[in-house]
mmCIF file of C-alpha atoms in Angstrom:
data_model
loop_
_atom_site.group_PDB
_atom_site.id
_atom_site.type_symbol
_atom_site.label_atom_id
_atom_site.label_comp_id
_atom_site.label_asym_id
_atom_site.label_seq_id
_atom_site.Cartn_x
_atom_site.Cartn_y
_atom_site.Cartn_z
ATOM 1 C CA UNK A 1 200.356 129.347 71.491
ATOM 2 C CA UNK A 2 203.741 127.996 70.514
ATOM 3 C CA UNK A 3 206.395 128.949 73.349
ATOM 4 C CA UNK A 4 209.213 131.414 72.277
ATOM 5 C CA UNK A 5 212.544 129.962 72.491
ATOM 6 C CA UNK A 6 214.549 132.296 75.023
ATOM 7 C CA UNK A 7 216.926 134.456 73.915
ATOM 8 C CA UNK A 8 219.609 133.270 76.315
ATOM 9 C CA UNK A 9 219.592 129.507 75.746
ATOM 10 C CA UNK A 10 222.667 129.028 78.131
ATOM 11 C CA UNK A 11 220.155 129.996 81.136
ATOM 12 C CA UNK A 12 219.285 126.694 82.247
ATOM 13 C CA UNK A 13 216.200 127.486 84.194
ATOM 14 C CA UNK A 14 214.854 129.560 81.277
ATOM 15 C CA UNK A 15 215.645 126.803 78.849
ATOM 16 C CA UNK A 16 214.027 124.298 81.161
ATOM 17 C CA UNK A 17 210.777 126.228 81.437
ATOM 18 C CA UNK A 18 210.689 126.757 77.455
ATOM 19 C CA UNK A 19 210.996 123.016 77.130
ATOM 20 C CA UNK A 20 207.991 122.152 79.733
ATOM 21 C CA UNK A 21 205.815 124.805 77.899
ATOM 22 C CA UNK A 22 206.856 123.172 74.412
ATOM 23 C CA UNK A 23 205.993 119.851 75.812
ATOM 24 C CA UNK A 24 202.735 120.993 77.150
ATOM 25 C CA UNK A 25 201.775 122.758 73.831
ATOM 26 C CA UNK A 26 202.708 119.600 71.864
ATOM 27 C CA UNK A 27 200.553 117.576 74.077
ATOM 28 C CA UNK A 28 197.742 119.913 73.921
ATOM 29 C CA UNK A 29 198.062 120.083 69.832
ATOM 30 C CA UNK A 30 198.278 116.107 69.757
ATOM 31 C CA UNK A 31 195.102 115.857 71.986
ATOM 32 C CA UNK A 32 193.389 118.347 69.899
ATOM 33 C CA UNK A 33 194.389 116.859 66.445
ATOM 34 C CA UNK A 34 193.163 113.478 67.601
ATOM 35 C CA UNK A 35 189.683 114.784 68.898
ATOM 36 C CA UNK A 36 189.467 116.476 65.453
ATOM 37 C CA UNK A 37 190.188 113.528 63.353
ATOM 38 C CA UNK A 38 188.023 111.613 65.329
ATOM 39 C CA UNK A 39 185.040 113.621 64.479
ATOM 40 C CA UNK A 40 185.688 113.590 60.621
ATOM 41 C CA UNK A 41 184.163 111.700 58.070
ATOM 42 C CA UNK A 42 186.509 108.737 56.797
ATOM 43 C CA UNK A 43 187.280 110.954 53.599
ATOM 44 C CA UNK A 44 188.152 113.876 55.807
ATOM 45 C CA UNK A 45 190.108 112.158 58.370
ATOM 46 C CA UNK A 46 192.041 110.258 55.988
ATOM 47 C CA UNK A 47 193.445 113.793 54.404
ATOM 48 C CA UNK A 48 194.469 115.216 58.039
ATOM 49 C CA UNK A 49 195.558 112.209 60.007
ATOM 50 C CA UNK A 50 198.900 112.638 59.157
ATOM 51 C CA UNK A 51 199.264 116.281 59.923
ATOM 52 C CA UNK A 52 200.947 117.547 63.001
ATOM 53 C CA UNK A 53 199.359 120.518 64.198
ATOM 54 C CA UNK A 54 195.799 121.887 64.836
ATOM 55 C CA UNK A 55 196.545 124.722 62.468
ATOM 56 C CA UNK A 56 197.387 122.525 59.405
ATOM 57 C CA UNK A 57 194.312 120.350 60.023
ATOM 58 C CA UNK A 58 191.923 123.405 60.275
ATOM 59 C CA UNK A 59 193.407 124.681 56.963
ATOM 60 C CA UNK A 60 192.664 121.527 55.198
ATOM 61 C CA UNK A 61 189.420 121.064 56.713
ATOM 62 C CA UNK A 62 188.226 124.606 56.115
ATOM 63 C CA UNK A 63 189.415 124.476 52.386
ATOM 64 C CA UNK A 64 187.638 121.248 51.886
ATOM 65 C CA UNK A 65 184.322 122.046 53.805
ATOM 66 C CA UNK A 66 183.807 125.748 52.555
ATOM 67 C CA UNK A 67 181.020 125.859 50.049
ATOM 68 C CA UNK A 68 181.980 126.919 46.535
ATOM 69 C CA UNK A 69 180.657 130.120 45.219
ATOM 70 C CA UNK A 70 178.289 128.274 42.718
ATOM 71 C CA UNK A 71 176.862 126.229 45.526
ATOM 72 C CA UNK A 72 176.007 129.570 47.779
ATOM 73 C CA UNK A 73 174.795 131.295 44.541
ATOM 74 C CA UNK A 74 172.340 128.357 43.922
ATOM 75 C CA UNK A 75 171.396 128.449 47.519
ATOM 76 C CA UNK A 76 170.582 132.086 47.458
ATOM 77 C CA UNK A 77 168.790 131.889 44.265
ATOM 78 C CA UNK A 78 166.473 129.136 45.611
ATOM 79 C CA UNK A 79 165.850 131.191 48.561
ATOM 80 C CA UNK A 80 164.643 134.000 46.240
ATOM 81 C CA UNK A 81 162.421 131.355 44.475
ATOM 82 C CA UNK A 82 160.920 129.905 47.589
ATOM 83 C CA UNK A 83 159.537 133.367 48.686
ATOM 84 C CA UNK A 84 155.885 133.943 48.132
ATOM 85 C CA UNK A 85 153.481 136.657 49.262
ATOM 86 C CA UNK A 86 151.436 133.620 50.553
ATOM 87 C CA UNK A 87 154.739 132.197 52.822
ATOM 88 C CA UNK A 88 154.850 135.512 54.969
ATOM 89 C CA UNK A 89 152.761 137.688 57.166
ATOM 90 C CA UNK A 90 151.688 140.435 54.915
ATOM 91 C CA UNK A 91 152.528 142.459 51.981
ATOM 92 C CA UNK A 92 155.061 144.607 53.571
ATOM 93 C CA UNK A 93 157.175 141.816 55.196
ATOM 94 C CA UNK A 94 157.066 140.275 51.639
ATOM 95 C CA UNK A 95 158.455 143.419 49.933
ATOM 96 C CA UNK A 96 161.044 143.873 52.724
ATOM 97 C CA UNK A 97 162.217 140.142 52.457
ATOM 98 C CA UNK A 98 162.104 140.022 48.887
ATOM 99 C CA UNK A 99 164.315 143.189 48.577
ATOM 100 C CA UNK A 100 166.657 141.948 51.365
ATOM 101 C CA UNK A 101 167.282 138.512 49.399
ATOM 102 C CA UNK A 102 167.815 140.363 46.198
ATOM 103 C CA UNK A 103 170.292 142.482 47.727
ATOM 104 C CA UNK A 104 172.185 139.521 49.495
ATOM 105 C CA UNK A 105 172.249 137.794 46.143
ATOM 106 C CA UNK A 106 173.543 140.769 44.392
ATOM 107 C CA UNK A 107 176.329 141.050 46.848
ATOM 108 C CA UNK A 108 177.794 137.525 46.158
ATOM 109 C CA UNK A 109 181.181 137.539 44.345
ATOM 110 C CA UNK A 110 180.393 134.694 42.038
ATOM 111 C CA UNK A 111 176.931 135.654 40.922
ATOM 112 C CA UNK A 112 175.396 137.364 38.056
ATOM 113 C CA UNK A 113 173.724 140.348 39.398
ATOM 114 C CA UNK A 114 169.854 140.319 39.011
ATOM 115 C CA UNK A 115 168.991 143.485 36.706
ATOM 116 C CA UNK A 116 165.819 145.107 36.895
ATOM 117 C CA UNK A 117 163.862 142.829 34.226
ATOM 118 C CA UNK A 118 164.848 139.846 36.325
ATOM 119 C CA UNK A 119 163.919 141.519 39.626
ATOM 120 C CA UNK A 120 160.519 142.161 38.335
ATOM 121 C CA UNK A 121 160.182 138.822 36.805
ATOM 122 C CA UNK A 122 161.014 137.264 40.342
ATOM 123 C CA UNK A 123 158.540 139.535 41.885
ATOM 124 C CA UNK A 124 155.626 139.001 39.754
ATOM 125 C CA UNK A 125 156.414 135.314 40.126
ATOM 126 C CA UNK A 126 156.554 135.570 43.853
ATOM 127 C CA UNK A 127 153.057 137.477 44.100
ATOM 128 C CA UNK A 128 151.508 134.120 43.179
ATOM 129 C CA UNK A 129 148.344 133.257 41.362
ATOM 130 C CA UNK A 130 146.010 135.691 43.324
ATOM 131 C CA UNK A 131 147.614 138.467 41.313
ATOM 132 C CA UNK A 132 147.730 136.533 37.910
ATOM 133 C CA UNK A 133 144.612 138.416 36.712
ATOM 134 C CA UNK A 134 146.107 141.675 37.636
ATOM 135 C CA UNK A 135 149.174 141.221 36.002
ATOM 136 C CA UNK A 136 147.352 140.157 32.870
ATOM 137 C CA UNK A 137 145.300 143.653 33.122
ATOM 138 C CA UNK A 138 148.661 145.461 33.914
ATOM 139 C CA UNK A 139 150.210 144.254 30.678
ATOM 140 C CA UNK A 140 147.575 145.351 28.488
ATOM 141 C CA UNK A 141 148.498 149.157 29.291
ATOM 142 C CA UNK A 142 152.173 148.685 30.608
ATOM 143 C CA UNK A 143 155.012 146.422 29.858
ATOM 144 C CA UNK A 144 156.528 144.253 32.636
ATOM 145 C CA UNK A 145 160.085 143.208 32.031
ATOM 146 C CA UNK A 146 159.514 143.533 28.130
ATOM 147 C CA UNK A 147 156.040 141.635 28.268
ATOM 148 C CA UNK A 148 152.940 143.684 27.238
ATOM 149 C CA UNK A 149 152.345 146.755 25.504
ATOM 150 C CA UNK A 150 153.153 150.182 26.428
ATOM 151 C CA UNK A 151 156.268 151.605 28.238
ATOM 152 C CA UNK A 152 158.185 149.543 30.747
ATOM 153 C CA UNK A 153 157.152 149.792 34.367
ATOM 154 C CA UNK A 154 160.227 150.184 36.994
ATOM 155 C CA UNK A 155 160.369 147.829 39.721
ATOM 156 C CA UNK A 156 159.461 150.534 42.185
ATOM 157 C CA UNK A 157 156.333 151.459 40.011
ATOM 158 C CA UNK A 158 155.266 147.844 39.808
ATOM 159 C CA UNK A 159 155.640 147.199 43.502
ATOM 160 C CA UNK A 160 153.651 150.483 44.077
ATOM 161 C CA UNK A 161 150.910 149.268 42.000
ATOM 162 C CA UNK A 162 151.122 145.704 43.543
ATOM 163 C CA UNK A 163 150.819 147.237 46.861
ATOM 164 C CA UNK A 164 147.757 149.319 46.049
ATOM 165 C CA UNK A 165 146.090 146.204 44.737
ATOM 166 C CA UNK A 166 146.949 144.061 47.569
ATOM 167 C CA UNK A 167 145.633 147.019 50.078
ATOM 168 C CA UNK A 168 142.491 147.176 47.725
ATOM 169 C CA UNK A 169 141.862 143.533 47.866
#
């Protein structure tokens, strides 16, 4: 931490202690800055090599290296798309993981929220080909996210039916 100038600068001992602490601080700061710059890519080191404090270097690095909201949104969406019933141990794990990923995505500041229809479409897609015929049968009497005949199923109704189908297979 940066040493504080003594209130009484006329006191030689206090002032000397301050100057020694300041010199030590500046040396440590210089060494840390040099180490950070040496670990950066060429592009980043060019941006920070002339900065004099670790704090200034870290501010530049954080602003340059923090992923944008769009990047994080795309990564979260890909995580949801990558989840399939076949990629987890069992159905209950699948549902828990699916709901966790949807909730995480919907908490992102820069992302449009998944509404019920989107959630249903992602869920039915993630069930995989094993459930394709079952989905066709369900849409003959009910509607899934607007597709099919009859009244729309809510996500919890669809999930309950899918769970019953899974455990009857």
